[in-house]
mmCIF file of C-alpha atoms and ligand atoms in Angstrom:
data_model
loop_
_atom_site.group_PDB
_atom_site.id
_atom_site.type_symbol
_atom_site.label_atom_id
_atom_site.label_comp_id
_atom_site.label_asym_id
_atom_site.label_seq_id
_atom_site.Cartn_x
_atom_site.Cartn_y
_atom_site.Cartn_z
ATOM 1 C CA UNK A 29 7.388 11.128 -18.408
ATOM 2 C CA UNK A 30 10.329 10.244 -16.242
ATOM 3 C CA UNK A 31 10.372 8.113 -13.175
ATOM 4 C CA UNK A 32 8.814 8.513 -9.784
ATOM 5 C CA UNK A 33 11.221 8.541 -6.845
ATOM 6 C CA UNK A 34 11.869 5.014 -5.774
ATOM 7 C CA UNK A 35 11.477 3.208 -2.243
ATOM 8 C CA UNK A 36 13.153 0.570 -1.005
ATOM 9 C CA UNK A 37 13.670 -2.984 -2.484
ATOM 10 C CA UNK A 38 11.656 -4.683 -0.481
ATOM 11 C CA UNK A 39 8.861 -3.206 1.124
ATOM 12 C CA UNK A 40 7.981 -5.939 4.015
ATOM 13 C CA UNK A 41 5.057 -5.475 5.853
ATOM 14 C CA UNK A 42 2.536 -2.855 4.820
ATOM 15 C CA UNK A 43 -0.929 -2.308 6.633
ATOM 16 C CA UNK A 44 -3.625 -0.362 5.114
ATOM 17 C CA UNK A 45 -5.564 1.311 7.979
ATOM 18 C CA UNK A 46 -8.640 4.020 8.082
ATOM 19 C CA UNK A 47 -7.492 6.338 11.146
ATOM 20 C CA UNK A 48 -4.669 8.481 12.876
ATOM 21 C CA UNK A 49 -5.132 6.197 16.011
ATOM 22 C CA UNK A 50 -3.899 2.613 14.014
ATOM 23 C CA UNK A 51 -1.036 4.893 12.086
ATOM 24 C CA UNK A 52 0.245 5.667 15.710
ATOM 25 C CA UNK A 53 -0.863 2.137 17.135
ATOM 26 C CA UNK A 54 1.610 0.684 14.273
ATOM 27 C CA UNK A 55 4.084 3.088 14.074
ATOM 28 C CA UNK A 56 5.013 1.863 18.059
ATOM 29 C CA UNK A 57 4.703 -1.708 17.034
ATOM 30 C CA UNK A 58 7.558 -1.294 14.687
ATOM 31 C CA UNK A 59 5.756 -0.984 11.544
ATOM 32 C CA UNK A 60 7.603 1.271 8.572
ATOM 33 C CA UNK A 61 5.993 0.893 5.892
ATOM 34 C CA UNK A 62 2.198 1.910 6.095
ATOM 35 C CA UNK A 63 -0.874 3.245 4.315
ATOM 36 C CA UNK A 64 -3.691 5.520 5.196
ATOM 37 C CA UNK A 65 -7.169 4.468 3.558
ATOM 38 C CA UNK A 66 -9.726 7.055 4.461
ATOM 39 C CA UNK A 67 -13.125 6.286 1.931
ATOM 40 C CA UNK A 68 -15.740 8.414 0.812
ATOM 41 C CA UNK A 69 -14.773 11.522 2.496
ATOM 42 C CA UNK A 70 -14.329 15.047 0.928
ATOM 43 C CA UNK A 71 -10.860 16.929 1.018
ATOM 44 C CA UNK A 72 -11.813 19.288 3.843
ATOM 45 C CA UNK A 73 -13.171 16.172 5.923
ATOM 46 C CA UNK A 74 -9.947 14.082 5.378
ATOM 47 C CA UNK A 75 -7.327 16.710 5.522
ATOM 48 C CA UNK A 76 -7.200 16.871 9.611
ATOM 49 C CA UNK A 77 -6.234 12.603 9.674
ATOM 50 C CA UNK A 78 -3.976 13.106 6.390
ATOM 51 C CA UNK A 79 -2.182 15.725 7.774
ATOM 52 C CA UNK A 80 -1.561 14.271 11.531
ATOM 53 C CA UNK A 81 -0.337 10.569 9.861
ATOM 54 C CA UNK A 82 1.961 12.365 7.786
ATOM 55 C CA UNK A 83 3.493 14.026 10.789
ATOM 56 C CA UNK A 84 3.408 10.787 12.543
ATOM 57 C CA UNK A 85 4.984 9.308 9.810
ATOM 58 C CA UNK A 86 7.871 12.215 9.456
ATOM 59 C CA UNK A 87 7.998 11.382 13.107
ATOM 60 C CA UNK A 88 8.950 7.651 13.041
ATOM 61 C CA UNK A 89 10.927 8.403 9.326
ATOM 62 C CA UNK A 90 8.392 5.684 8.190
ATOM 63 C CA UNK A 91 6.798 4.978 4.515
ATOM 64 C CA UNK A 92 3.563 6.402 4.817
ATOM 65 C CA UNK A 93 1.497 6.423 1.997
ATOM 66 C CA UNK A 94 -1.840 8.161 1.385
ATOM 67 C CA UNK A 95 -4.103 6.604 -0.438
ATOM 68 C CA UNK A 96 -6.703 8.350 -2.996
ATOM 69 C CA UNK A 97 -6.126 12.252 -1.453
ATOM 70 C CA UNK A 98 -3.426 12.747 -3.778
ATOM 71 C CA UNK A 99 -3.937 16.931 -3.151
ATOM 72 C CA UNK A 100 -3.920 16.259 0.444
ATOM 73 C CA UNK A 101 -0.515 14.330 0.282
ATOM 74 C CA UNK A 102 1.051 17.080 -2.028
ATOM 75 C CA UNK A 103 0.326 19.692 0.766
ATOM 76 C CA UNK A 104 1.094 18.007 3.468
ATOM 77 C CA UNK A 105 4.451 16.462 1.860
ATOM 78 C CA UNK A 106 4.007 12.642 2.504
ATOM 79 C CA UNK A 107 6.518 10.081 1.544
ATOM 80 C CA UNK A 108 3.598 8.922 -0.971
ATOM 81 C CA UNK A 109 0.645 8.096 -2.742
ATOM 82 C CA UNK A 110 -0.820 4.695 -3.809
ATOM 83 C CA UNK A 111 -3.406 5.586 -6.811
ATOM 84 C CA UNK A 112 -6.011 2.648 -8.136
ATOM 85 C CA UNK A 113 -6.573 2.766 -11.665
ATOM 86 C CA UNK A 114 -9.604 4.241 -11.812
ATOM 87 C CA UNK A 115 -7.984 7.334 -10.049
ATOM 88 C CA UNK A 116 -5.398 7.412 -12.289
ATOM 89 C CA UNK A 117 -7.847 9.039 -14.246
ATOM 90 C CA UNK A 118 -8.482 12.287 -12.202
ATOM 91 C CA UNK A 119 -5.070 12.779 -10.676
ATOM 92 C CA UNK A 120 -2.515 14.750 -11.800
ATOM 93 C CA UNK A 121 0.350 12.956 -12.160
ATOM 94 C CA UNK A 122 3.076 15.347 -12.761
ATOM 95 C CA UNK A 123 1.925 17.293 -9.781
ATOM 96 C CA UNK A 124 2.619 14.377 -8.086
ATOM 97 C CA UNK A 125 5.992 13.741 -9.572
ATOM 98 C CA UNK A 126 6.862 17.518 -9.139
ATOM 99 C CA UNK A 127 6.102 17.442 -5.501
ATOM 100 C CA UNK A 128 8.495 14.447 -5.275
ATOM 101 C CA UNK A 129 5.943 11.519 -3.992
ATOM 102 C CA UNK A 130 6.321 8.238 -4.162
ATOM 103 C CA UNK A 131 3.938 6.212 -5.768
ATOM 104 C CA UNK A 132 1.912 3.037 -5.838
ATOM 105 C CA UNK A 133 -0.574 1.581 -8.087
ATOM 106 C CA UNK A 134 -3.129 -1.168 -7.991
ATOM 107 C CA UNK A 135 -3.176 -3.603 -10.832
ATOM 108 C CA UNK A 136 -5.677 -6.418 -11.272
ATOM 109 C CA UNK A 137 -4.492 -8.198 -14.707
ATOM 110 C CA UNK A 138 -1.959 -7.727 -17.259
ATOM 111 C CA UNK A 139 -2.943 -4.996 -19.413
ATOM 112 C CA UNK A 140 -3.229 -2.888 -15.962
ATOM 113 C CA UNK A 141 0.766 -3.839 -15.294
ATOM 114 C CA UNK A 142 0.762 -2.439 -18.970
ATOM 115 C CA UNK A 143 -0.390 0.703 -18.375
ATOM 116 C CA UNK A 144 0.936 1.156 -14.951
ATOM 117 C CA UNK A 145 4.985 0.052 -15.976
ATOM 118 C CA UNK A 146 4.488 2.693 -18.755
ATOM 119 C CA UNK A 147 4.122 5.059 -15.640
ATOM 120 C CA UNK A 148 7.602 4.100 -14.150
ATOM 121 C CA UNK A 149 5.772 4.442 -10.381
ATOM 122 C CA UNK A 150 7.633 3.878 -6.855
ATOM 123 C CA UNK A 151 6.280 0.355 -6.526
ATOM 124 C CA UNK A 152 3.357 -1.904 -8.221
ATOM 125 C CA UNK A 153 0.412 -3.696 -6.269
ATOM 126 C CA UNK A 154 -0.906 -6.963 -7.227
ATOM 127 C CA UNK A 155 -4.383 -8.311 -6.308
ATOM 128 C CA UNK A 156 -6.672 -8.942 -5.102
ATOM 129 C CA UNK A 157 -4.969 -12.770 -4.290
ATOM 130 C CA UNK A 158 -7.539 -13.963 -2.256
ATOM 131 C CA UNK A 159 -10.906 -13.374 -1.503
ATOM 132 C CA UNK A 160 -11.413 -10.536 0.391
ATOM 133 C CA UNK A 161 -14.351 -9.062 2.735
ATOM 134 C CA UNK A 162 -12.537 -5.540 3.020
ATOM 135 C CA UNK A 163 -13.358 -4.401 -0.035
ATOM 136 C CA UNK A 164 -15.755 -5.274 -2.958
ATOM 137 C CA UNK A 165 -13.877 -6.698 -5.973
ATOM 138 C CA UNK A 166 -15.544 -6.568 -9.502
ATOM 139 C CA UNK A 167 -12.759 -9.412 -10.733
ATOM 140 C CA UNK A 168 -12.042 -12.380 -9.303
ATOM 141 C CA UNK A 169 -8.873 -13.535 -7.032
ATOM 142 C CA UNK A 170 -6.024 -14.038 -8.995
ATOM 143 C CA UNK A 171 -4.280 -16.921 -6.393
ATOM 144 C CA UNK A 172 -0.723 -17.361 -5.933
ATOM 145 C CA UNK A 173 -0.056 -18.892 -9.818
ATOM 146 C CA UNK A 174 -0.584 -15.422 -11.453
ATOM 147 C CA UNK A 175 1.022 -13.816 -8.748
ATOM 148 C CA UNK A 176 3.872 -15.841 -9.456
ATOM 149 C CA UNK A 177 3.503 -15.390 -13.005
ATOM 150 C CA UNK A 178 3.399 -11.435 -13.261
ATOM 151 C CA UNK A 179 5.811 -11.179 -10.655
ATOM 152 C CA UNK A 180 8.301 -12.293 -13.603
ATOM 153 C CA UNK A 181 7.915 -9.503 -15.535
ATOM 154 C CA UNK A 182 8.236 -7.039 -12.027
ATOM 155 C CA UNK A 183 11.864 -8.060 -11.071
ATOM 156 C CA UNK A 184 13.290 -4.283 -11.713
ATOM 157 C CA UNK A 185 10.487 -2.660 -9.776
ATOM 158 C CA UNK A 186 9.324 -3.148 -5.946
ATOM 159 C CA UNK A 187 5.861 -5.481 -5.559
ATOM 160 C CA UNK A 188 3.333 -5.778 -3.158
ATOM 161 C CA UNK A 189 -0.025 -8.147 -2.957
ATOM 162 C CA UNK A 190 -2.882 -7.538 -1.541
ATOM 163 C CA UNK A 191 -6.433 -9.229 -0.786
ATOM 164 C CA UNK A 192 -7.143 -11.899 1.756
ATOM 165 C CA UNK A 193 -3.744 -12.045 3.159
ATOM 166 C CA UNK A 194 -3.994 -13.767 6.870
ATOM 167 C CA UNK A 195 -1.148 -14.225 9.110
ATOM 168 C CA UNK A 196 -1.452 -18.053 7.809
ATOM 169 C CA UNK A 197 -1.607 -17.239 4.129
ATOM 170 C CA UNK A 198 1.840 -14.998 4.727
ATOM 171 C CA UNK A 199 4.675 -17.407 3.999
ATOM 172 C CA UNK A 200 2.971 -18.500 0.872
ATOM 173 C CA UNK A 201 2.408 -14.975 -0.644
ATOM 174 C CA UNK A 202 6.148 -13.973 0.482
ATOM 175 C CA UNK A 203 7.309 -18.041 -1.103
ATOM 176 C CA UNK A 204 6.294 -15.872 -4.250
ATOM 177 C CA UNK A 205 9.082 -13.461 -3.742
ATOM 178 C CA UNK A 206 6.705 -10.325 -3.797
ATOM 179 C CA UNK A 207 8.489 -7.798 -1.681
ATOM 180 C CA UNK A 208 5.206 -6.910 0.427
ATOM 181 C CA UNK A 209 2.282 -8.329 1.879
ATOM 182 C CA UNK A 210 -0.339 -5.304 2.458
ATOM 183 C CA UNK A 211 -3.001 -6.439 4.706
ATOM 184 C CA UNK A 212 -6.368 -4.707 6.427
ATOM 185 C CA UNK A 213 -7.788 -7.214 8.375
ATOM 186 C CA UNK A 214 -4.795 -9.621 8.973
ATOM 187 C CA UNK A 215 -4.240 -6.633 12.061
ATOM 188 C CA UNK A 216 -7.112 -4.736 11.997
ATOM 189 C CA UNK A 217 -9.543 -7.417 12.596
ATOM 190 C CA UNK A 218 -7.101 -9.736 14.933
ATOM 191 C CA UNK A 219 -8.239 -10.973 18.378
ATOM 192 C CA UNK A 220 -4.818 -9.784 19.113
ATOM 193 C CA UNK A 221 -3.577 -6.956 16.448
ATOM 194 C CA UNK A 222 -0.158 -6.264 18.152
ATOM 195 C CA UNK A 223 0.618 -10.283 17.974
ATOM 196 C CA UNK A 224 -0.495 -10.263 14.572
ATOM 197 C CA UNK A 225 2.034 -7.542 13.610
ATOM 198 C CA UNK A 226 4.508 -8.802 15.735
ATOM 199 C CA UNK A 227 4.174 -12.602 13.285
ATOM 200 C CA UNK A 228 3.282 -10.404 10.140
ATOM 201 C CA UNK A 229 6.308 -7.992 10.471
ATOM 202 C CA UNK A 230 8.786 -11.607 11.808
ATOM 203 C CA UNK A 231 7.582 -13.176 8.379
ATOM 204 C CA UNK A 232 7.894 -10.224 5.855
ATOM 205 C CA UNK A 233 10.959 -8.676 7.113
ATOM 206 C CA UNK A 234 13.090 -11.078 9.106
ATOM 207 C CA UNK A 235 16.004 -9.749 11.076
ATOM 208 C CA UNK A 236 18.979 -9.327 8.787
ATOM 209 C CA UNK A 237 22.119 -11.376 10.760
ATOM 210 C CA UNK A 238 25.015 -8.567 12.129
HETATM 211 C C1 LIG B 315 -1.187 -1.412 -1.448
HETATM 212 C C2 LIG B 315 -2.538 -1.186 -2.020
HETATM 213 N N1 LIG B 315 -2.953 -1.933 -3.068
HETATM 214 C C3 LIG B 315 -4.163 -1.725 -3.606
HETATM 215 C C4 LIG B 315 -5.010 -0.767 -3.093
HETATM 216 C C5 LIG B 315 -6.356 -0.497 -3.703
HETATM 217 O O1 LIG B 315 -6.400 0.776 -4.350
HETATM 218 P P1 LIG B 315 -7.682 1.138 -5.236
HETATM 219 O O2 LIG B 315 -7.799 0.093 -6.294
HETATM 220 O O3 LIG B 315 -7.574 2.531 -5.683
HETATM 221 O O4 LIG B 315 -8.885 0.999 -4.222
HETATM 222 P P2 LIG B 315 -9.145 1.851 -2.877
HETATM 223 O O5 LIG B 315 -8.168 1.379 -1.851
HETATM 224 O O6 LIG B 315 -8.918 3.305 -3.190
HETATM 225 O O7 LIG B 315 -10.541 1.549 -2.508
HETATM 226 C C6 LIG B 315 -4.558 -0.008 -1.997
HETATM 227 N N2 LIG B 315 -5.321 0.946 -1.432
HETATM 228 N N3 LIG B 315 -3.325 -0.234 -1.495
HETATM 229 C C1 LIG B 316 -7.873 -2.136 -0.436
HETATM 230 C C2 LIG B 316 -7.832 -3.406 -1.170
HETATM 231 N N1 LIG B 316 -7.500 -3.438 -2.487
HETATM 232 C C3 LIG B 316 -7.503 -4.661 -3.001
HETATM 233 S S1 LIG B 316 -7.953 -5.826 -1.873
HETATM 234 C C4 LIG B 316 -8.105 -4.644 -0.660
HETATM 235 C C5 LIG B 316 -8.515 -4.961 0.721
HETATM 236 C C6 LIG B 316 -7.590 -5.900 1.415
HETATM 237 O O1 LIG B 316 -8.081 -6.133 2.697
HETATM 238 P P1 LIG B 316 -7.845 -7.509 3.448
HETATM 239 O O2 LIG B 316 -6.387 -7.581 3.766
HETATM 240 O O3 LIG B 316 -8.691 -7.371 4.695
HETATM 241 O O4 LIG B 316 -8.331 -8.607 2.549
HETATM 242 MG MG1 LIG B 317 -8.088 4.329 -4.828
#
């Protein structure tokens, strides 16, 4: 199987968010590189939201990725997909591939970065790094050492953690050299979410000099 189409180096600030209205909300706040995480829905129910953030997205000529609805984001043409291992299971990857997606994939330990390297996707996730209420983990954190440690084996491919990552936690993570920090409720839970992208998006993708 040959590779997936890349993305950029460094993918910087990436939040995960359930709806059309924080895809827009983020997309204005200056956010390009962003995920749409709609759970437990059927195709027909989902397809309105995946189809308008992949407009958006077109829109802003921003990284969207859709998460899970892999048929959806063939249809619709979005710049990608981010699969979890379990769904690498049911999807079809060439499809995928074919359509010319991007793609993402969760790993939790090393013989997950096994099996998802031997996939040659757009970028890898690593996590969860620190506890996390968003989402119920059967594995526990890995921290910042492993981070560190499989993120020496990742230097030809682009990296992202995930899990527990706060505005304060940032530097840390990025201290790693990962080249993303994807967070839910870093913005989505914030007393004040456009702040908290503002700090988020300063730390993970600081202004280049002229
Ligand atoms: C960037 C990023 N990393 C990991 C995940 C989790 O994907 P998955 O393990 O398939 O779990 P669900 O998100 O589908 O519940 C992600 N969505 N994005
Ligand atoms: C979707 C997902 N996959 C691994 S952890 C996680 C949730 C991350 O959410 P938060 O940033 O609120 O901890
Ligand atoms: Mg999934």
């Amino acid at each position: 199987m040959s590779a997936f189409p890349a993305t950029v180096s460094r993918l910087g600030l990436y939040p995960v968010v359930d709806s059309v209205e924080w895809i827009e909300r983020l997309l204005d706040a200056g956010v390009r590189t962003l995920q749409l995480r709609i759970k437990d829905q059927s195709d027909e129910a989902a397809e309105a939201a995946v189809a308008q953030a992949i407009a958006l997205g077109k829109s802003y000529d921003a990284r969207l990725f859709i998460n899970d609805y892999w048929r959806l984001a063939i249809k619709h043409q979005a710049y990608g997909v981010h699969l979890g291992q379990e769904d690498l299971a049911v999807a079809d990857l060439a499809q995928i591939r074919q359509a010319g997606l991007r793609l993402g994939i969760s790993t939790h330990d090393d013989a997950e970065l096994d099996r998802a390297l031997a996939i040659q996707p757009s970028y890898i996730a690593l996590g969860h790094i620190f506890p996390t209420r968003t989402k119920q983990m059967p594995s526990a954190p890995q921290g910042l050492a492993e981070l560190q440690r499989h993120l020496t084996r990742l230097t030809h491919i682009p990296t992202v953690a995930i899990g527990g990552i706060s505005v304060a936690r940032a530097p840390a993570v990025l201290a790693t050299g990962v080249g993303g920090i994807a967070v839910v409720s870093a913005i989505t839970e914030a007393e004040d979410w456009h702040e908290a992208t503002r700090t988020l998006l300063a730390l993970a993708e600081p202004a280049q000099p002229a």
